Amino acid sequence: MATHVYDQEVFDRSIDVKILRLRRKLGQHTGSNPQYIRTERGAGYVFDSVVNVDELRTRGH
């Protein structure tokens, strides 16, 4: 049994809000050149970051 019935398409923006909050926590600006999370229009979000393994090894991680 459905609890809500809509005649029109409903857009759920909860993922967008979560991504916005995550970007804020990462200190990432939501400008045109995101540092960690990139928006792919029509598809979703992509984690996009360069990882330097040698640098992590020297830090002891």
Short mmCIF file of C-alpha atoms in Angstrom, two decimals:
data_model
loop_
_atom_site.label_atom_id
_atom_site.label_comp_id
_atom_site.label_asym_id
_atom_site.label_seq_id
_atom_site.Cartn_x
_atom_site.Cartn_y
_atom_site.Cartn_z
CA MET A 1 0.00 0.00 0.00
CA ALA A 2 1.38 3.40 -0.98
CA THR A 3 1.32 6.13 1.62
CA HIS A 4 1.56 8.96 -0.93
CA VAL A 5 0.21 9.10 -4.44
CA TYR A 6 1.31 11.88 -6.74
CA ASP A 7 0.04 12.76 -10.19
CA GLN A 8 3.29 14.55 -11.01
CA GLU A 9 6.90 13.48 -10.84
CA VAL A 10 8.51 14.23 -7.47
CA PHE A 11 12.17 15.22 -7.18
CA ASP A 12 14.01 14.06 -4.07
CA ARG A 13 16.82 16.47 -3.25
CA SER A 14 18.04 14.67 -0.10
CA ILE A 15 21.19 13.37 -1.84
CA ASP A 16 21.99 16.87 -3.08
CA VAL A 17 21.68 18.22 0.46
CA LYS A 18 23.95 15.48 1.83
CA ILE A 19 26.58 16.21 -0.84
CA LEU A 20 26.37 19.94 -0.07
CA ARG A 21 26.94 19.25 3.64
CA LEU A 22 29.81 16.86 2.89
CA ARG A 23 31.46 19.47 0.65
CA ARG A 24 31.18 22.03 3.45
CA LYS A 25 32.79 19.63 5.93
CA LEU A 26 35.62 19.00 3.50
CA GLY A 27 36.13 22.74 3.18
CA GLN A 28 35.32 22.53 -0.48
CA HIS A 29 33.76 25.46 -2.23
CA THR A 30 30.81 24.72 -4.46
CA GLY A 31 32.29 26.77 -7.30
CA SER A 32 33.01 25.65 -10.84
CA ASN A 33 36.13 23.64 -9.91
CA PRO A 34 35.32 21.26 -7.04
CA GLN A 35 38.26 19.63 -5.30
CA TYR A 36 36.88 16.24 -4.21
CA ILE A 37 33.30 15.71 -5.32
CA ARG A 38 32.42 16.46 -8.91
CA THR A 39 28.87 16.71 -10.21
CA GLU A 40 28.09 14.75 -13.37
CA ARG A 41 24.91 16.23 -14.80
CA GLY A 42 22.28 13.60 -15.45
CA ALA A 43 24.34 10.91 -13.70
CA GLY A 44 25.17 11.92 -10.12
CA TYR A 45 28.36 12.57 -8.21
CA VAL A 46 31.94 11.35 -8.62
CA PHE A 47 34.73 11.31 -6.04
CA ASP A 48 37.63 12.89 -7.93
CA SER A 49 40.90 13.40 -6.13
CA VAL A 50 44.57 12.76 -6.77
CA VAL A 51 46.07 10.38 -4.22
CA ASN A 52 49.84 10.36 -3.76
CA VAL A 53 50.67 6.93 -2.33
CA ASP A 54 54.34 7.74 -1.72
CA GLU A 55 53.38 10.76 0.38
CA LEU A 56 51.05 8.61 2.48
CA ARG A 57 53.78 6.02 3.04
CA THR A 58 56.24 8.63 4.30
CA ARG A 59 53.62 9.88 6.78
CA GLY A 60 53.27 6.37 8.17
CA HIS A 61 49.75 5.59 6.95
#
